[in-house]
Short mmCIF file of C-alpha atoms in Angstrom, two decimals:
data_model
loop_
_atom_site.label_atom_id
_atom_site.label_comp_id
_atom_site.label_asym_id
_atom_site.label_seq_id
_atom_site.Cartn_x
_atom_site.Cartn_y
_atom_site.Cartn_z
CA MET C 1 0.65 0.21 -12.97
CA GLN C 2 2.57 1.98 -10.19
CA ASP C 3 6.17 0.83 -9.78
CA ARG C 4 5.71 0.07 -6.07
CA PHE C 5 3.42 -2.85 -6.95
CA ILE C 6 5.61 -4.58 -9.55
CA LYS C 7 7.29 -7.02 -7.16
CA CYS C 8 4.15 -8.10 -5.29
CA ILE C 9 2.11 -8.49 -8.46
CA ALA C 10 4.70 -10.93 -9.83
CA GLU C 11 4.15 -13.13 -6.78
CA LEU C 12 0.34 -13.36 -7.09
CA PRO C 13 -1.55 -16.16 -8.86
CA LYS C 14 -1.87 -15.15 -12.52
CA PRO C 15 -5.70 -14.99 -12.63
CA LEU C 16 -5.63 -12.58 -9.68
CA SER C 17 -2.78 -10.46 -11.02
CA ASP C 18 -4.46 -10.20 -14.43
CA ALA C 19 -7.65 -8.93 -12.80
CA LEU C 20 -5.89 -6.63 -10.35
CA VAL C 21 -3.35 -4.86 -12.57
CA PRO C 22 -5.90 -2.58 -14.30
CA MET C 23 -6.97 -1.31 -10.86
CA LEU C 24 -3.42 -0.36 -9.85
CA ASN C 25 -3.33 2.80 -11.95
CA ALA C 26 -1.74 6.11 -10.98
CA GLU C 27 -4.78 7.03 -8.85
CA PHE C 28 -4.88 3.82 -6.81
CA ALA C 29 -4.39 4.45 -3.08
CA GLY C 30 -5.68 1.22 -1.57
CA HIS C 31 -9.47 1.46 -1.92
CA ILE C 32 -11.35 -1.38 -3.64
CA ASP C 33 -15.12 -1.05 -3.67
CA ALA C 34 -17.56 -3.92 -3.14
CA GLN C 35 -18.22 -4.36 -6.86
CA GLN C 36 -14.52 -4.45 -7.70
CA LEU C 37 -13.97 -6.94 -4.87
CA SER C 38 -16.71 -9.16 -6.29
CA THR C 39 -15.04 -9.00 -9.71
CA LEU C 40 -11.69 -10.02 -8.22
CA ILE C 41 -13.33 -12.98 -6.45
CA THR C 42 -14.95 -14.16 -9.67
CA LYS C 43 -11.89 -13.74 -11.89
CA SER C 44 -9.38 -15.14 -9.40
CA GLY C 45 -11.47 -18.16 -8.45
CA LEU C 46 -10.60 -17.53 -4.79
CA ALA C 47 -12.97 -17.41 -1.85
CA GLU C 48 -13.26 -13.94 -0.34
CA SER C 49 -11.21 -14.88 2.74
CA GLU C 50 -8.46 -16.33 0.52
CA LEU C 51 -8.50 -13.28 -1.74
CA LEU C 52 -8.13 -10.81 1.14
CA ILE C 53 -5.12 -12.69 2.48
CA ALA C 54 -3.66 -12.81 -1.05
CA LEU C 55 -4.02 -9.03 -1.34
CA LEU C 56 -1.92 -8.32 1.77
CA PRO C 57 1.37 -7.96 -0.19
CA VAL C 58 -0.32 -5.23 -2.23
CA ALA C 59 -1.24 -3.41 0.98
CA ALA C 60 2.30 -3.89 2.32
CA ALA C 61 3.67 -2.24 -0.83
CA LEU C 62 2.11 1.01 0.47
CA ALA C 63 4.45 0.97 3.50
CA ARG C 64 7.23 3.47 4.25
CA PRO C 65 9.36 1.97 7.02
CA PRO C 66 12.82 3.61 6.72
CA ILE C 67 13.70 2.74 10.33
CA SER C 68 12.49 -0.85 10.78
CA GLU C 69 12.57 -1.82 7.08
CA PHE C 70 9.69 -4.11 8.11
CA TYR C 71 6.76 -3.92 5.69
CA VAL C 72 3.32 -4.51 7.20
CA GLY C 73 0.08 -4.36 5.22
CA ALA C 74 -3.46 -4.35 6.57
CA ILE C 75 -6.92 -4.34 5.04
CA ALA C 76 -10.05 -3.08 6.78
CA LYS C 77 -13.35 -4.35 5.40
CA GLY C 78 -16.26 -2.05 6.05
CA LYS C 79 -19.90 -2.90 6.56
CA SER C 80 -20.45 -1.39 3.10
CA GLY C 81 -18.46 -4.26 1.57
CA ASP C 82 -15.62 -1.98 0.47
CA ILE C 83 -12.05 -2.71 1.53
CA TYR C 84 -9.44 -0.16 2.57
CA MET C 85 -5.72 -0.90 2.53
CA GLY C 86 -3.18 0.58 4.89
CA ALA C 87 0.47 0.10 5.76
CA ASN C 88 3.01 1.11 8.36
CA MET C 89 4.80 4.44 8.10
CA GLU C 90 7.84 5.79 9.95
CA LEU C 91 9.58 9.17 9.81
CA SER C 92 13.27 8.77 9.10
CA GLY C 93 15.46 9.73 12.03
CA GLU C 94 12.52 10.77 14.20
CA ALA C 95 11.05 9.51 17.47
CA LEU C 96 9.10 6.28 17.13
CA PHE C 97 5.85 7.79 18.43
CA HIS C 98 5.46 9.44 15.00
CA SER C 99 5.01 5.97 13.48
CA VAL C 100 1.69 4.80 12.07
CA HIS C 101 0.84 1.10 12.29
CA ALA C 102 -0.73 -0.70 9.34
CA GLU C 103 -4.02 -1.34 11.14
CA GLN C 104 -4.28 2.35 12.09
CA SER C 105 -3.57 3.30 8.50
CA ALA C 106 -6.28 1.00 7.09
CA ILE C 107 -8.88 2.01 9.67
CA SER C 108 -8.21 5.73 9.23
CA HIS C 109 -8.45 5.20 5.46
CA ALA C 110 -11.93 3.71 5.96
CA TRP C 111 -12.95 6.51 8.34
CA LEU C 112 -11.82 9.28 5.99
CA SER C 113 -13.79 7.53 3.23
CA GLY C 114 -17.02 7.71 5.24
CA GLU C 115 -17.18 4.13 6.49
CA ARG C 116 -19.27 3.77 9.66
CA GLN C 117 -18.28 0.29 10.83
CA ILE C 118 -15.34 -2.08 10.35
CA GLU C 119 -16.27 -5.75 10.37
CA ASP C 120 -12.97 -7.41 9.44
CA VAL C 121 -9.28 -6.55 9.69
CA ILE C 122 -6.84 -8.60 7.63
CA VAL C 123 -3.16 -8.21 8.46
CA ASN C 124 0.02 -10.08 7.54
CA PHE C 125 1.42 -10.16 11.09
CA SER C 126 -0.35 -10.56 14.42
CA PRO C 127 -1.56 -7.14 15.68
CA CYS C 128 0.59 -5.63 18.42
CA GLY C 129 -0.96 -4.50 21.70
CA HIS C 130 -1.06 -0.89 20.47
CA CYS C 131 -3.19 -1.88 17.46
CA ARG C 132 -5.44 -4.18 19.46
CA GLN C 133 -6.21 -1.26 21.74
CA PHE C 134 -6.75 1.07 18.77
CA MET C 135 -9.21 -1.38 17.19
CA ASN C 136 -11.04 -1.75 20.49
CA GLU C 137 -12.11 1.90 20.14
CA LEU C 138 -14.23 1.05 17.09
CA VAL C 139 -17.97 0.52 16.89
CA GLU C 140 -18.48 -3.02 18.30
CA GLY C 141 -14.70 -3.27 18.40
CA GLN C 142 -14.62 -6.53 20.36
CA LYS C 143 -16.55 -8.21 17.52
CA VAL C 144 -14.17 -7.15 14.72
CA LYS C 145 -12.88 -10.31 13.07
CA ILE C 146 -9.09 -10.57 12.78
CA HIS C 147 -7.73 -12.57 9.82
CA LEU C 148 -4.10 -13.71 9.72
CA PRO C 149 -2.30 -15.96 7.20
CA GLU C 150 -2.52 -19.63 8.12
CA GLN C 151 -4.41 -18.92 11.35
CA GLN C 152 -8.02 -19.34 12.38
CA THR C 153 -10.10 -16.17 12.19
CA GLN C 154 -10.88 -14.85 15.66
CA PRO C 155 -12.73 -11.79 17.03
CA LEU C 156 -10.70 -9.02 18.62
CA SER C 157 -11.94 -10.22 22.02
CA HIS C 158 -9.72 -13.30 21.51
CA TYR C 159 -6.65 -11.08 21.11
CA LEU C 160 -7.67 -8.50 23.71
CA PRO C 161 -9.52 -10.21 26.56
CA TYR C 162 -10.61 -8.17 29.60
CA ALA C 163 -10.41 -5.09 27.39
CA PHE C 164 -10.54 -1.49 28.58
CA GLY C 165 -12.42 0.69 26.13
CA PRO C 166 -14.81 3.58 25.51
CA THR C 167 -17.66 2.18 27.61
CA ASP C 168 -15.38 2.15 30.67
CA LEU C 169 -15.15 5.93 30.32
CA ASN C 170 -18.89 6.32 29.60
CA ILE C 171 -18.45 6.93 25.87
CA THR C 172 -21.49 5.70 23.95
CA GLU C 173 -20.48 6.84 20.44
CA PRO C 174 -17.14 5.15 19.65
CA LEU C 175 -14.73 5.69 16.76
CA LEU C 176 -16.37 5.70 13.30
CA THR C 177 -19.68 6.81 14.77
CA LYS C 178 -20.83 9.93 12.92
CA GLN C 179 -19.32 12.93 14.71
CA GLN C 180 -20.46 16.51 14.14
CA HIS C 181 -18.94 19.13 16.40
CA GLU C 182 -19.97 22.76 16.01
CA LEU C 183 -16.91 24.65 14.85
CA SER C 184 -17.01 27.75 12.68
CA LEU C 185 -14.57 30.08 10.99
CA ASP C 186 -15.04 32.85 8.47
CA SER C 187 -12.69 31.91 5.65
CA SER C 188 -12.79 31.67 1.87
CA ASP C 189 -9.59 29.57 1.72
CA PRO C 190 -10.56 26.10 0.37
CA MET C 191 -7.77 24.40 2.32
CA ILE C 192 -8.85 25.98 5.61
CA ILE C 193 -12.48 25.14 4.92
CA GLU C 194 -11.47 21.51 4.31
CA ALA C 195 -9.54 21.44 7.58
CA LEU C 196 -12.53 22.89 9.42
CA ASP C 197 -14.84 20.23 7.97
CA HIS C 198 -12.51 17.45 9.11
CA ALA C 199 -12.03 18.96 12.58
CA SER C 200 -15.80 18.93 13.03
CA LEU C 201 -15.77 15.19 12.25
CA SER C 202 -12.82 14.34 14.52
CA TYR C 203 -13.07 11.98 17.49
CA ALA C 204 -11.86 13.42 20.79
CA PRO C 205 -14.28 12.33 23.54
CA TYR C 206 -11.64 12.34 26.28
CA THR C 207 -10.16 15.82 25.81
CA ASN C 208 -12.70 17.58 23.53
CA SER C 209 -9.65 18.68 21.50
CA TYR C 210 -11.28 18.44 18.10
CA ALA C 211 -8.61 18.86 15.46
CA ALA C 212 -7.59 18.23 11.87
CA VAL C 213 -4.60 18.73 9.61
CA VAL C 214 -4.61 19.41 5.87
CA LEU C 215 -1.44 19.20 3.78
CA GLU C 216 -1.31 20.80 0.35
CA THR C 217 1.21 19.80 -2.32
CA LYS C 218 2.79 21.98 -4.95
CA ASP C 219 0.25 20.85 -7.55
CA GLY C 220 -2.70 21.87 -5.34
CA ALA C 221 -3.72 18.40 -4.13
CA THR C 222 -4.72 18.14 -0.46
CA TYR C 223 -4.38 15.32 2.07
CA CYS C 224 -6.15 15.37 5.40
CA GLY C 225 -6.10 13.76 8.79
CA ARG C 226 -8.45 13.95 11.79
CA TYR C 227 -7.71 13.39 15.46
CA ALA C 228 -8.75 9.92 16.67
CA GLU C 229 -8.44 9.52 20.44
CA ASN C 230 -8.27 6.28 22.38
CA ALA C 231 -9.51 5.28 25.83
CA ALA C 232 -5.94 4.22 26.67
CA PHE C 233 -4.67 7.64 25.45
CA ASN C 234 -1.29 6.60 23.96
CA PRO C 235 -2.75 4.68 20.98
CA SER C 236 -4.53 7.87 19.88
CA MET C 237 -3.80 8.76 16.25
CA LEU C 238 -2.74 12.35 15.66
CA PRO C 239 -4.18 14.19 12.65
CA MET C 240 -0.69 14.95 11.29
CA GLN C 241 0.26 11.28 11.29
CA MET C 242 -3.03 10.43 9.60
CA ALA C 243 -2.46 13.09 6.92
CA LEU C 244 1.07 11.84 6.25
CA SER C 245 -0.20 8.27 6.06
CA THR C 246 -2.80 9.43 3.55
CA MET C 247 -0.07 11.04 1.45
CA ALA C 248 1.99 7.85 1.56
CA ARG C 249 -0.96 5.76 0.39
CA HIS C 250 -1.35 8.16 -2.54
CA ASN C 251 2.32 7.67 -3.42
CA ARG C 252 3.25 11.29 -2.77
CA GLU C 253 6.60 12.45 -1.38
CA PHE C 254 6.56 14.54 1.77
CA SER C 255 8.99 16.95 0.13
CA GLU C 256 6.09 17.99 -2.13
CA ILE C 257 4.25 19.65 0.78
CA SER C 258 3.88 23.39 0.18
CA ARG C 259 1.31 24.28 2.89
CA ALA C 260 0.25 22.71 6.15
CA ALA C 261 -2.59 23.76 8.44
CA LEU C 262 -3.74 22.58 11.86
CA ILE C 263 -7.16 23.58 13.13
CA GLU C 264 -8.05 22.78 16.71
CA SER C 265 -10.66 23.77 19.24
CA ALA C 266 -9.77 26.12 22.08
CA GLY C 267 -12.22 24.22 24.26
CA GLY C 268 -10.04 21.12 24.48
CA LYS C 269 -7.88 20.02 27.39
CA ILE C 270 -4.74 19.68 25.25
CA SER C 271 -3.09 21.18 22.18
CA LEU C 272 -1.62 19.17 19.32
CA VAL C 273 0.47 22.01 17.91
CA GLY C 274 3.83 20.91 19.34
CA ALA C 275 3.60 17.31 18.10
CA THR C 276 2.24 18.52 14.75
CA MET C 277 5.09 20.97 14.18
CA ASP C 278 7.63 18.33 15.19
CA ALA C 279 6.35 15.88 12.59
CA LEU C 280 5.98 18.52 9.88
CA HIS C 281 9.49 19.90 10.28
CA ALA C 282 10.87 16.36 10.10
CA VAL C 283 9.57 15.95 6.55
CA ALA C 284 9.19 19.41 4.95
CA ALA C 285 10.62 22.92 5.19
CA VAL C 286 7.18 24.49 5.64
CA GLU C 287 5.79 26.57 8.49
CA LEU C 288 2.60 25.32 10.13
CA GLU C 289 -0.51 27.47 9.89
CA HIS C 290 -2.13 27.06 13.29
CA ILE C 291 -5.74 28.13 13.84
CA VAL C 292 -7.43 27.84 17.22
CA LEU C 293 -11.21 28.07 17.24
CA ASP C 294 -13.53 28.97 20.07
CA PRO C 295 -16.23 26.29 20.36
CA GLU C 296 -19.77 27.25 19.44
#
């Protein structure tokens, strides 16, 4: 079991901890599939809603909050039945806009894993306005059920009434809808090819600035992030922040980064290169490989 889970496991009911510990191996990064979830329900004796709340300390153990020292965990349950954990992340000494909120982390985890719809979000503290707006970008976002400890489950519409979202800007395919943008590049570099694939799946309906980041560690592992825009603009999630959040979930240190690449479309209204370089240089002494593609 990973060291970061030792404290939270000790606080769980024993039937749940006994069933969960074998899952928390070196490869665990917060994903529990529907079959594993069913096993945990059976062995713990808890109802699903009780189990998901009980698992929040495990999600919070994924957090890296060196500024606030406030650990927030979130779980996104997909229509597939799988659950995806996420946690807040901050960059030490850097501007707060680099931060990733737990709900963003969990939802991006689901998106990167191929999930097409989020039905439930479980979080250990009430979602802030930023996260409510981010969740409102999702497929049927107003219907997403929000679960909080010791509170009645409510749809997002309860927490974000009179919402402004994608439909107000005539967007009919919201976040998590299958995206496929035509981007091409002649390269045999596996890392660049991976970045290209993720850029083509990114969500940028307001600027058409399709983009992705891939980070490679010294052992050859790669961690990616895609751009996820928001109708309210500021809650957009940058691909670099998503890639760093992915690394954190996998228990990797940012100092292990040996390569970093940003691919973005020249046809967009903005460029993410400045914000991407700022975040990268805050965590690793690596130069950013920046590739700008002409749209098809």
